[in-house]
């Protein structure tokens, strides 16, 4: 009877020791490290072919450009979309402006203008709020950033000599970071005693030299890089701390950003001839200031660095007017200084508990991509102690010693290991005899790929179909050995069939059945047949099938089915709920058009997020058809955000009430809350298509 040792979960692998490998629930594979590579290089500019002055990230893969002509252009390379959001001549900003943006708003900051900060809608260019000169708290933006909640962080000196036309900042003036909420109000101020201007300089000169660079990372942590001292100040709700970056001499720091990790990235703007441009990289540091390996896949000047919410890095070279996008890829790590993507695993002794055990075979469940290798070597013995490096030592102690490097272990045990078996999923052991068995497994990968060893089984003692044959087939050792190995092929097929039969019950369990069987299992129950149901949703359908079938055709059953698909509980409106309103003559026609005409109808109302595409709406319609009793008629209503007269507007669901506010057209004009815009063919609505004097007028 075969017994086997199984290595198929992290705790099994952790009994051994490994080098340059990563153990997870999926299996064991080579370590991988993230690395930025160039995705594309763009000659920056707008529809007006002017040089780029600044840029900011808007939606995913979407850029906002400020050019020297004073235009701000919204550019989406993926969708081949380009649109001028602001044109020059409106007096909202100057060439000293700079930008930050998120999905909804672009923030234009200008330390020299009267309007220091303006928050504008990307969709229609309307000003949401602004910070004007002369307000109670002075503001002179040097740099800015946004956190995940849309709060704006601004670096500013606390005092500027405005009596002087040059707007000088005196030596010793403190620099602080202000945090503004979504309404443009200061809700936090960050300061550090060491953060003071070293020498008197003008506001424009400090901006030009890029002395202060701000970047906001996860959890609202603001990092301020002071290029003059190479210090990084980290501010958060927990307090402030400072570290000094080990930046090589001769470097002129410019761009600064905090990337995943977090890791600090610093660009170099020193002038250098093209022949030596390969020596200029983007530097990387730990948050504590320790230097990491530079980002060597980018060579050149880096005046500004920006990360988007997909962890892509944008690098701007102001001298060449070039914008480079770099994406994060996963690369297999090299083993120490070998320069080779490889890993090694040494097992602890596997104990069969019987002396002179003949070890049978091993089987692997592994993913082995092309040009990669998985090498299995073994050693067996009836004792653990062996002569190693001139002394008798326990082999476990040598292989698992944490203070001995992998090279030394290989050198001292080189004469023990068998010839490796390469990329075999099922192989017999040759001359593996003894109570104990040790494994040496080597991974050889490529830059991008690594073998993944999911599961390994080691069988003992040797047991093949040869023992069922007459003795004459076993009389000659050489031929018996060949026949035994030949018959082991059929033994493997037989064992696999036995295992499939023994474990067939897992195919009928929604929690354990493989993903490719989930649609098949759901079809048994007539559920989740539409291809747009996800695997997780189908598993949940199968798991809750008895409950859902028991309530099929009822209000509760329909609500549960829709909630399972959309993740939100829908609203269901039945005739009895609107009967009294229909009895009012003035409301009869409106209520009938919004909801239903007769008692055998009902409405299912879902938010727009539940059905953003026609496919999702068709799935919901199919659910209604399957779950609705034969004598009733269902109506699907998908809510739109906003308040619309005589349509579906529900306060707190798809519309909200706020305090009245002024609609600002520019810094000099505003429309008070009691002004009405009426549209002729836009159903009296205000939106981004409304044009005063064309299809709308002021009353």
XYZ file of C-alpha atoms in Angstrom:
699
model
C 0.000 0.000 0.000
C 1.448 3.372 -1.069
C 1.839 6.134 1.459
C 2.758 9.653 0.478
C 4.113 12.888 1.877
C 2.284 15.942 0.584
C 3.675 19.461 0.158
C 0.711 21.597 -0.848
C 0.294 24.493 1.567
C 2.568 27.146 3.093
C 3.027 25.298 6.396
C 4.406 22.246 4.539
C 6.985 24.294 2.618
C 7.950 26.237 5.722
C 9.437 23.104 7.253
C 12.348 23.569 4.840
C 14.424 26.582 3.840
C 14.448 28.532 0.580
C 16.354 31.240 -1.257
C 14.839 33.808 -3.644
C 11.458 32.074 -3.477
C 8.014 33.210 -2.413
C 5.594 30.875 -0.621
C 1.851 31.546 -0.891
C -1.438 29.667 -0.877
C -1.026 29.199 -4.628
C 2.327 27.476 -4.278
C 6.014 28.334 -4.341
C 7.710 30.338 -7.086
C 10.562 32.752 -7.707
C 10.421 36.106 -5.995
C 9.093 38.899 -8.154
C 9.773 42.584 -7.751
C 7.922 45.491 -9.358
C 9.877 47.466 -11.928
C 8.993 50.458 -14.070
C 9.468 50.177 -17.824
C 8.750 52.765 -20.519
C 5.342 52.295 -22.107
C 5.359 55.236 -24.509
C 7.071 58.575 -25.105
C 5.007 61.548 -26.202
C 6.178 64.818 -27.703
C 4.198 67.020 -25.352
C 1.995 69.780 -26.730
C -1.596 70.723 -27.371
C -3.727 71.459 -30.372
C -1.945 74.835 -30.511
C 1.496 73.164 -30.769
C 2.908 75.224 -27.886
C 5.444 74.090 -25.362
C 4.191 72.412 -22.228
C 4.435 74.440 -18.999
C 2.769 71.958 -16.655
C 0.523 68.901 -16.624
C -1.690 66.968 -14.216
C -3.394 63.573 -14.159
C -7.179 63.568 -14.445
C -9.075 60.338 -15.081
C -7.185 57.086 -15.632
C -4.874 57.616 -18.599
C -6.168 61.166 -19.042
C -3.971 64.282 -18.909
C -4.508 67.998 -18.528
C -1.887 70.201 -20.211
C -1.086 73.848 -19.598
C 0.882 75.299 -22.519
C 2.793 78.541 -22.889
C -0.094 80.079 -24.861
C -2.284 79.853 -21.763
C -4.514 77.011 -23.003
C -5.458 74.030 -20.826
C -6.187 70.923 -22.884
C -7.792 67.673 -21.778
C -5.987 64.804 -23.529
C -6.821 61.073 -23.490
C -4.428 59.077 -25.635
C -6.210 55.756 -25.096
C -9.488 57.054 -26.509
C -7.868 59.406 -29.025
C -9.625 62.335 -27.347
C -8.396 65.917 -27.167
C -10.391 68.940 -26.042
C -9.450 72.450 -24.957
C -10.986 72.987 -21.526
C -9.794 76.592 -21.050
C -8.592 78.980 -23.696
C -6.154 81.826 -23.182
C -7.477 85.326 -22.669
C -9.989 84.684 -19.903
C -7.648 86.142 -17.291
C -8.063 83.206 -14.919
C -4.389 82.266 -14.799
C -0.968 83.169 -16.133
C 2.190 81.402 -17.278
C 3.229 81.094 -13.627
C 0.293 78.728 -13.017
C 0.569 75.028 -12.256
C -1.996 72.229 -12.107
C -3.221 69.336 -9.979
C -6.323 67.317 -10.819
C -8.521 64.340 -9.975
C -11.440 62.676 -11.759
C -13.792 65.641 -11.295
C -11.831 68.854 -10.869
C -8.715 70.600 -12.080
C -7.086 72.934 -9.570
C -5.228 75.881 -11.096
C -2.752 77.538 -8.728
C -0.995 80.808 -9.525
C 1.194 82.506 -6.894
C 1.462 85.680 -8.998
C -2.230 86.189 -9.865
C -5.069 87.672 -7.871
C -6.848 84.312 -7.864
C -4.405 82.080 -6.039
C -6.381 78.867 -6.377
C -9.367 77.945 -8.496
C -11.221 74.596 -8.520
C -12.869 73.998 -11.904
C -15.094 71.208 -13.151
C -13.390 69.212 -15.903
C -16.783 68.395 -17.446
C -17.948 71.951 -18.074
C -15.152 74.279 -16.931
C -17.270 75.894 -14.204
C -15.559 77.297 -11.103
C -16.593 75.425 -7.968
C -14.645 77.568 -5.504
C -11.681 79.923 -5.518
C -9.182 81.565 -3.170
C -8.725 85.222 -3.990
C -5.976 87.605 -2.939
C -6.967 89.667 0.062
C -8.698 86.887 1.958
C -8.017 86.613 5.655
C -5.279 83.983 5.307
C -2.501 84.805 2.811
C -1.654 82.152 0.240
C 1.339 81.955 -2.135
C 1.304 78.432 -3.655
C 4.724 76.858 -4.308
C 3.457 73.345 -5.018
C 0.347 71.245 -4.404
C -1.051 67.717 -4.297
C -4.290 65.787 -3.740
C -5.138 62.845 -1.500
C -7.577 60.002 -2.183
C -10.454 61.913 -0.576
C -9.993 64.902 -2.877
C -8.432 67.199 -0.259
C -5.952 69.731 -1.622
C -2.526 70.212 0.001
C -0.659 73.465 -0.732
C 2.906 74.446 0.159
C 3.147 78.169 0.953
C 5.384 80.602 2.829
C 3.620 82.266 5.730
C 4.794 85.746 4.660
C 5.753 87.459 1.399
C 6.881 91.092 1.059
C 4.133 92.342 -1.258
C 5.213 95.975 -0.969
C 8.152 94.974 -3.092
C 7.150 94.311 -6.718
C 9.531 91.363 -6.764
C 7.519 89.644 -4.000
C 10.515 88.612 -1.920
C 10.519 85.946 0.767
C 12.929 86.849 3.546
C 15.462 84.396 4.914
C 14.063 82.552 7.945
C 10.445 82.704 6.704
C 8.587 79.561 7.663
C 7.062 77.350 4.967
C 3.917 75.390 5.823
C 1.556 72.911 4.169
C -2.148 73.775 4.211
C -4.824 71.129 3.736
C -8.055 72.323 2.111
C -11.279 70.337 2.135
C -13.538 69.831 -0.891
C -15.181 73.195 -0.232
C -11.847 75.042 -0.311
C -11.632 75.675 3.433
C -8.439 75.081 5.439
C -8.967 72.168 7.829
C -5.331 71.461 8.781
C -1.962 73.236 8.826
C 1.325 71.310 8.901
C 4.602 72.909 9.958
C 8.095 71.946 11.087
C 10.602 74.159 12.884
C 13.416 73.289 10.433
C 11.309 74.211 7.406
C 12.455 77.799 6.880
C 13.772 79.618 3.800
C 17.591 79.654 3.877
C 18.206 82.864 1.919
C 16.122 85.774 0.672
C 14.670 85.065 -2.769
C 11.714 86.071 -4.885
C 8.594 83.955 -5.077
C 9.170 83.371 -8.802
C 12.795 82.333 -8.264
C 11.847 79.721 -5.662
C 9.257 78.315 -8.053
C 11.742 78.304 -10.951
C 14.405 76.501 -8.919
C 11.801 73.966 -7.724
C 13.044 74.183 -4.157
C 9.860 72.771 -2.605
C 8.125 69.739 -4.133
C 5.009 68.237 -2.573
C 3.573 64.741 -3.031
C 0.648 63.137 -1.193
C 0.668 59.380 -0.587
C -1.818 56.922 0.859
C -3.705 57.630 4.090
C -3.318 61.380 3.624
C 0.439 61.511 4.290
C 2.050 64.572 2.713
C 5.742 64.443 1.763
C 7.529 67.764 1.177
C 10.952 67.589 -0.476
C 13.273 70.554 0.111
C 15.788 70.412 -2.758
C 18.161 72.906 -1.150
C 18.878 70.631 1.831
C 17.789 67.226 0.418
C 15.396 66.897 3.347
C 11.976 65.248 3.190
C 9.331 66.361 5.689
C 6.505 63.904 6.260
C 3.248 65.297 7.625
C 0.178 63.409 8.814
C -2.488 63.570 11.487
C -0.031 61.723 13.759
C 2.575 64.491 13.547
C 5.645 65.421 11.517
C 9.107 63.951 11.020
C 12.068 64.663 8.756
C 14.833 62.684 7.054
C 17.714 63.539 4.711
C 18.094 61.758 1.371
C 21.534 60.489 0.354
C 21.499 62.231 -3.027
C 24.808 61.937 -4.963
C 26.841 65.106 -5.337
C 26.396 66.910 -8.628
C 22.719 65.992 -8.864
C 20.194 68.823 -9.258
C 16.971 67.456 -7.748
C 13.792 68.497 -9.533
C 10.835 66.165 -9.879
C 9.630 64.468 -6.699
C 6.836 61.951 -6.116
C 5.881 59.220 -3.688
C 5.126 55.905 -5.387
C 3.866 52.487 -4.234
C 5.570 51.141 -1.165
C 5.831 53.984 -0.295
C 9.053 54.717 -2.164
C 10.372 58.242 -2.772
C 11.326 59.109 -6.372
C 13.607 62.082 -7.160
C 14.369 63.345 -10.668
C 17.501 65.094 -11.909
C 17.436 68.327 -13.966
C 21.136 69.050 -14.422
C 22.252 69.905 -17.932
C 24.198 67.084 -19.542
C 25.212 66.239 -23.080
C 23.333 63.447 -24.850
C 26.432 61.218 -24.946
C 26.346 60.941 -21.132
C 22.569 60.942 -20.690
C 22.675 57.240 -19.828
C 24.294 58.143 -16.493
C 21.285 60.166 -15.323
C 18.554 58.115 -13.624
C 15.559 58.656 -11.367
C 16.729 58.119 -7.786
C 14.739 56.057 -5.301
C 14.725 56.151 -1.492
C 13.029 54.571 1.484
C 10.759 56.923 3.510
C 13.505 56.922 6.141
C 16.057 58.282 3.636
C 18.071 55.145 2.770
C 19.002 54.959 -0.897
C 17.567 52.190 -3.072
C 18.652 51.067 -6.519
C 17.863 53.849 -9.036
C 15.211 53.500 -11.705
C 17.569 52.666 -14.558
C 14.963 52.109 -17.274
C 14.623 55.889 -17.656
C 17.574 58.018 -18.765
C 17.328 61.765 -18.863
C 16.013 64.876 -17.252
C 12.989 64.589 -14.941
C 11.495 67.988 -14.084
C 8.190 66.611 -12.826
C 7.060 63.165 -11.650
C 3.412 62.176 -11.244
C 1.791 58.842 -10.345
C -1.765 58.048 -11.421
C -4.183 55.818 -9.509
C -3.040 52.787 -11.524
C 0.531 53.296 -10.241
C 1.799 54.449 -13.633
C 4.602 57.006 -13.551
C 4.655 60.083 -15.809
C 8.004 61.834 -16.293
C 8.255 65.280 -17.881
C 11.457 66.541 -19.484
C 10.893 70.301 -19.755
C 14.033 70.843 -21.824
C 13.021 68.421 -24.594
C 9.281 69.020 -24.105
C 8.802 65.242 -23.800
C 6.373 63.348 -21.572
C 7.201 59.690 -20.825
C 4.741 57.205 -19.361
C 6.144 54.238 -17.431
C 4.112 51.277 -16.261
C 4.795 48.862 -13.448
C 5.622 45.297 -14.458
C 6.534 42.312 -12.354
C 10.019 40.944 -12.942
C 11.530 37.786 -11.491
C 14.307 38.515 -9.028
C 17.878 37.311 -9.429
C 19.461 35.122 -6.781
C 21.892 37.360 -4.907
C 24.703 38.522 -7.195
C 24.405 35.661 -9.695
C 22.444 37.772 -12.165
C 20.279 34.700 -12.809
C 16.560 34.409 -11.979
C 16.811 31.236 -9.941
C 15.760 29.902 -6.552
C 16.668 26.944 -4.332
C 14.675 24.941 -1.778
C 16.105 22.418 0.719
C 13.661 20.164 2.534
C 13.851 18.761 6.018
C 14.268 14.967 6.142
C 11.089 13.093 5.217
C 10.860 10.124 7.610
C 9.274 6.888 6.333
C 9.807 5.356 9.841
C 11.190 2.157 8.217
C 14.820 1.385 7.454
C 15.850 0.462 3.902
C 12.646 1.940 2.503
C 12.659 1.983 -1.303
C 11.179 5.347 -2.231
C 8.746 4.988 -5.108
C 8.133 8.216 -7.036
C 7.063 11.847 -6.874
C 4.260 13.700 -8.641
C 4.038 17.420 -9.238
C 1.216 19.816 -9.897
C 3.065 22.753 -11.400
C 2.874 25.510 -14.002
C 6.137 25.532 -15.956
C 6.200 28.241 -18.670
C 8.370 27.910 -21.739
C 12.108 28.527 -21.241
C 11.841 27.831 -17.498
C 12.895 24.755 -15.566
C 12.097 22.938 -12.341
C 14.875 20.574 -11.246
C 14.305 17.899 -8.566
C 17.278 16.199 -6.854
C 17.107 13.741 -3.946
C 19.253 12.059 -1.340
C 18.200 9.113 0.848
C 19.831 7.354 3.787
C 19.033 5.312 6.879
C 20.719 7.895 9.093
C 20.753 11.667 9.397
C 24.423 12.029 10.313
C 26.987 12.207 7.498
C 30.547 13.348 6.963
C 30.224 16.906 5.704
C 33.238 19.137 5.185
C 35.453 16.758 7.187
C 33.132 16.419 10.190
C 30.144 14.254 11.125
C 27.113 16.475 11.101
C 23.338 16.171 11.029
C 22.273 16.860 7.447
C 19.155 18.721 8.631
C 21.329 21.061 10.690
C 23.493 21.834 7.669
C 20.691 22.327 5.124
C 18.458 24.363 7.439
C 21.203 26.465 9.070
C 20.012 30.112 8.865
C 23.549 31.517 9.194
C 24.973 29.545 6.243
C 24.498 30.886 2.718
C 23.129 28.767 -0.116
C 26.476 28.589 -1.954
C 28.201 26.979 1.017
C 25.384 24.468 1.457
C 25.591 23.447 -2.188
C 29.378 23.076 -2.055
C 29.388 20.976 1.120
C 26.602 18.632 -0.023
C 27.389 18.466 -3.754
C 28.434 14.782 -3.603
C 25.156 13.701 -1.961
C 22.511 14.727 -4.478
C 21.202 12.617 -7.352
C 21.118 13.810 -10.944
C 18.225 16.258 -11.272
C 14.942 15.330 -12.928
C 13.889 18.267 -15.114
C 10.280 19.463 -15.654
C 8.752 16.063 -14.864
C 5.233 15.911 -13.491
C 5.572 12.229 -12.533
C 8.904 10.406 -12.086
C 10.279 7.305 -10.370
C 13.129 7.608 -7.912
C 16.333 5.842 -8.973
C 18.288 4.099 -6.232
C 16.521 6.072 -3.513
C 16.765 3.697 -0.567
C 16.781 4.556 3.123
C 14.558 5.653 5.969
C 15.075 9.368 5.275
C 14.696 11.350 2.050
C 15.866 14.918 1.405
C 14.820 17.113 -1.513
C 16.714 19.817 -3.349
C 14.465 21.743 -5.758
C 15.794 24.410 -8.105
C 13.782 27.003 -10.026
C 15.188 28.548 -13.222
C 13.090 31.370 -14.645
C 13.188 34.177 -17.184
C 12.874 37.932 -16.727
C 9.094 37.683 -16.727
C 8.200 34.081 -15.890
C 8.790 31.564 -13.112
C 7.754 27.948 -12.567
C 4.988 27.713 -9.960
C 5.056 24.516 -7.900
C 1.548 24.101 -6.501
C 1.739 20.630 -4.975
C 4.207 17.788 -4.611
C 3.660 14.222 -3.440
C 6.399 11.752 -2.533
C 5.291 8.104 -2.466
C 6.820 5.198 -0.544
C 7.505 2.310 -0.466
C 7.860 1.214 -4.094
C 4.639 -0.388 -5.241
C 4.003 -1.163 -8.923
C 1.930 -3.602 -10.945
C 5.011 -5.836 -11.200
C 4.096 -7.526 -7.931
C 0.872 -8.788 -9.513
C 2.812 -10.628 -12.261
C 4.322 -14.138 -11.981
C 7.743 -14.450 -10.316
C 9.479 -15.178 -13.591
C 9.018 -11.515 -14.580
C 11.026 -10.484 -11.508
C 13.860 -13.018 -11.733
C 16.209 -10.930 -13.897
C 17.087 -7.649 -12.048
C 17.832 -5.571 -15.172
C 14.681 -6.539 -17.053
C 12.608 -6.398 -13.874
C 13.745 -2.809 -13.321
C 12.738 -1.810 -16.847
C 9.397 -3.622 -16.596
C 8.711 -2.022 -13.222
C 9.276 1.469 -14.635
C 7.165 0.646 -17.700
C 4.251 -0.642 -15.614
C 4.453 2.420 -13.390
C 2.989 4.434 -16.289
C -0.211 2.421 -16.063
C -0.077 2.594 -12.306
C -0.081 6.390 -12.550
C -3.154 6.392 -14.834
C -4.930 4.019 -12.463
C -4.052 6.126 -9.406
C -5.324 9.299 -11.100
C -8.645 7.604 -11.919
C -8.981 6.408 -8.348
C -8.346 9.908 -7.013
C -10.885 11.422 -9.417
C -13.522 8.935 -8.266
C -12.676 9.463 -4.599
C -12.914 13.260 -4.875
C -15.809 13.582 -7.338
C -18.065 14.942 -4.594
C -16.140 18.223 -4.608
C -17.424 18.934 -8.113
C -20.946 19.263 -6.685
C -19.967 21.715 -3.934
C -20.170 25.403 -4.987
C -17.273 26.256 -2.667
C -14.822 23.636 -3.969
C -15.765 22.990 -7.589
C -13.235 24.403 -10.115
C -14.205 27.607 -11.922
C -14.844 25.887 -15.260
C -17.467 23.634 -13.608
C -19.437 26.462 -11.980
C -21.595 27.315 -15.072
C -22.233 23.598 -15.579
C -23.326 23.170 -11.959
C -25.511 26.290 -12.154
C -27.205 24.940 -15.294
C -28.424 21.961 -13.254
C -30.463 24.413 -11.212
C -31.455 26.636 -14.129
C -29.716 29.624 -12.525
C -27.072 32.122 -13.644
C -27.261 31.045 -17.269
C -26.433 34.505 -18.556
C -22.721 34.885 -19.331
C -22.611 38.239 -17.553
C -22.950 36.601 -14.131
C -19.525 36.433 -12.501
C -18.118 33.221 -11.063
C -18.543 34.503 -7.496
C -22.185 35.415 -8.177
C -22.876 31.991 -9.672
C -21.338 30.245 -6.665
C -23.546 32.303 -4.364
C -26.601 31.464 -6.517
C -25.904 27.738 -6.212
C -25.262 28.026 -2.479
C -28.568 29.848 -1.891
C -30.637 27.925 -4.436
C -32.988 26.245 -1.892
C -33.786 29.598 -0.255
C -34.247 31.433 -3.589
C -36.453 28.748 -5.111
C -38.625 28.677 -1.999
C -39.295 32.414 -2.400
C -39.471 32.516 -6.204
C -42.325 34.693 -7.446
C -42.489 36.724 -4.234
C -41.339 40.245 -3.482
C -38.664 38.980 -1.064
C -37.345 36.496 -3.619
C -37.056 39.152 -6.335
C -35.276 41.550 -3.981
C -32.718 38.870 -3.038
C -32.030 37.921 -6.661
C -31.493 41.532 -7.724
C -29.353 42.292 -4.682
C -27.219 39.237 -5.388
C -26.522 40.504 -8.917
C -26.136 44.245 -8.225
C -24.915 44.279 -4.624
C -27.688 46.738 -3.654
C -31.199 46.124 -2.408
C -33.687 47.459 -4.993
C -36.886 49.403 -4.391
C -40.135 47.691 -5.397
C -43.277 49.781 -5.817
C -46.615 47.918 -5.966
C -50.026 49.184 -6.949
C -51.404 49.449 -3.421
C -48.615 51.921 -2.552
C -49.678 54.453 -5.212
C -53.445 53.801 -5.267
C -54.294 56.839 -3.126
C -52.184 59.167 -5.296
C -53.809 57.866 -8.480
C -57.181 58.767 -7.007
C -56.206 62.458 -7.144
C -57.275 63.719 -10.609
C -54.326 66.099 -10.972
C -51.827 63.288 -10.303
C -53.530 60.362 -12.045
C -51.805 60.715 -15.421
C -48.378 61.504 -13.942
C -48.437 58.588 -11.469
C -49.583 56.203 -14.187
C -46.732 57.227 -16.495
C -44.130 57.047 -13.719
C -45.214 53.776 -12.156
C -48.137 51.664 -13.449
C -51.673 51.662 -14.814
C -53.343 48.647 -13.186
C -53.080 46.405 -10.099
C -51.198 43.652 -11.950
C -48.138 45.786 -12.541
C -45.228 46.672 -10.271
C -41.967 48.647 -10.616
C -38.418 47.597 -9.801
C -36.243 50.686 -9.177
C -32.432 50.478 -9.091
C -29.720 53.133 -8.967
C -27.660 54.012 -12.020
C -24.588 52.290 -10.523
C -26.457 48.958 -10.629
C -27.056 49.099 -14.385
C -24.489 51.311 -16.076
C -24.569 49.409 -19.376
C -27.241 47.950 -21.631
C -25.911 44.469 -20.858
C -26.462 44.925 -17.142
C -29.952 46.238 -17.804
C -30.716 43.207 -19.979
C -29.595 40.878 -17.166
C -31.900 42.695 -14.726
C -34.745 42.440 -17.247
C -34.092 38.702 -17.535
C -34.209 38.349 -13.743
C -37.578 40.121 -13.757
C -38.945 37.778 -16.408
C -37.785 34.685 -14.498
C -38.954 35.832 -11.067
C -42.270 37.518 -11.948
C -45.532 35.528 -11.594
C -47.298 34.790 -14.893
C -50.256 37.103 -14.229
C -48.144 40.195 -13.450
C -46.140 42.677 -15.476
C -42.883 44.205 -14.261
C -41.358 47.569 -15.151
C -37.618 48.235 -14.719
C -36.638 51.795 -13.790
C -32.966 52.848 -13.681
C -32.535 56.104 -11.752
C -30.441 58.944 -13.099
C -28.519 61.233 -10.732
C -30.004 64.682 -10.310
C -33.315 66.380 -9.640
C -35.811 66.373 -12.501
C -39.347 67.718 -12.299
C -42.056 65.092 -13.049
C -39.436 62.319 -13.170
C -37.963 59.883 -10.641
C -36.170 62.043 -8.065
C -35.693 60.585 -4.596
C -33.958 62.704 -1.962
C -31.066 60.804 -0.421
C -31.001 58.216 -3.215
C -30.315 59.905 -6.540
C -30.622 63.556 -5.508
C -29.520 65.685 -2.563
C -30.491 69.044 -1.123
C -27.818 71.556 -0.079
C -27.658 75.172 0.971
C -28.166 77.660 -1.900
C -24.902 78.991 -3.339
C -23.720 81.423 -5.991
C -22.918 80.162 -9.474
C -19.622 81.826 -10.380
C -18.993 82.571 -14.048
C -15.575 84.137 -13.533
C -13.823 86.153 -10.846
C -16.011 89.218 -11.464
C -19.520 87.820 -12.129
C -21.848 85.454 -10.274
C -25.493 84.374 -10.502
C -27.480 84.486 -7.231
C -29.530 81.511 -6.088
C -32.883 83.053 -7.117
C -31.914 83.347 -10.811
C -33.517 80.836 -13.198
C -32.010 79.485 -16.397
C -34.691 78.266 -18.802
C -33.960 76.081 -21.824
C -36.174 75.898 -24.904
C -35.410 72.410 -26.097
C -33.489 71.085 -23.080
C -36.564 70.633 -20.842
C -35.553 73.619 -18.685
C -32.426 71.934 -17.318
C -28.960 73.281 -16.654
C -26.161 71.021 -17.831
C -22.940 71.206 -19.820
C -24.878 71.564 -23.120
C -26.737 74.719 -21.996
C -25.727 77.766 -24.053
C -26.970 81.167 -22.921
C -28.359 83.117 -25.853
C -28.736 80.027 -28.048
C -30.872 77.377 -26.384
C -31.229 79.030 -22.921
C -31.899 82.494 -21.607
C -31.824 84.403 -18.325
C -35.216 85.383 -16.909
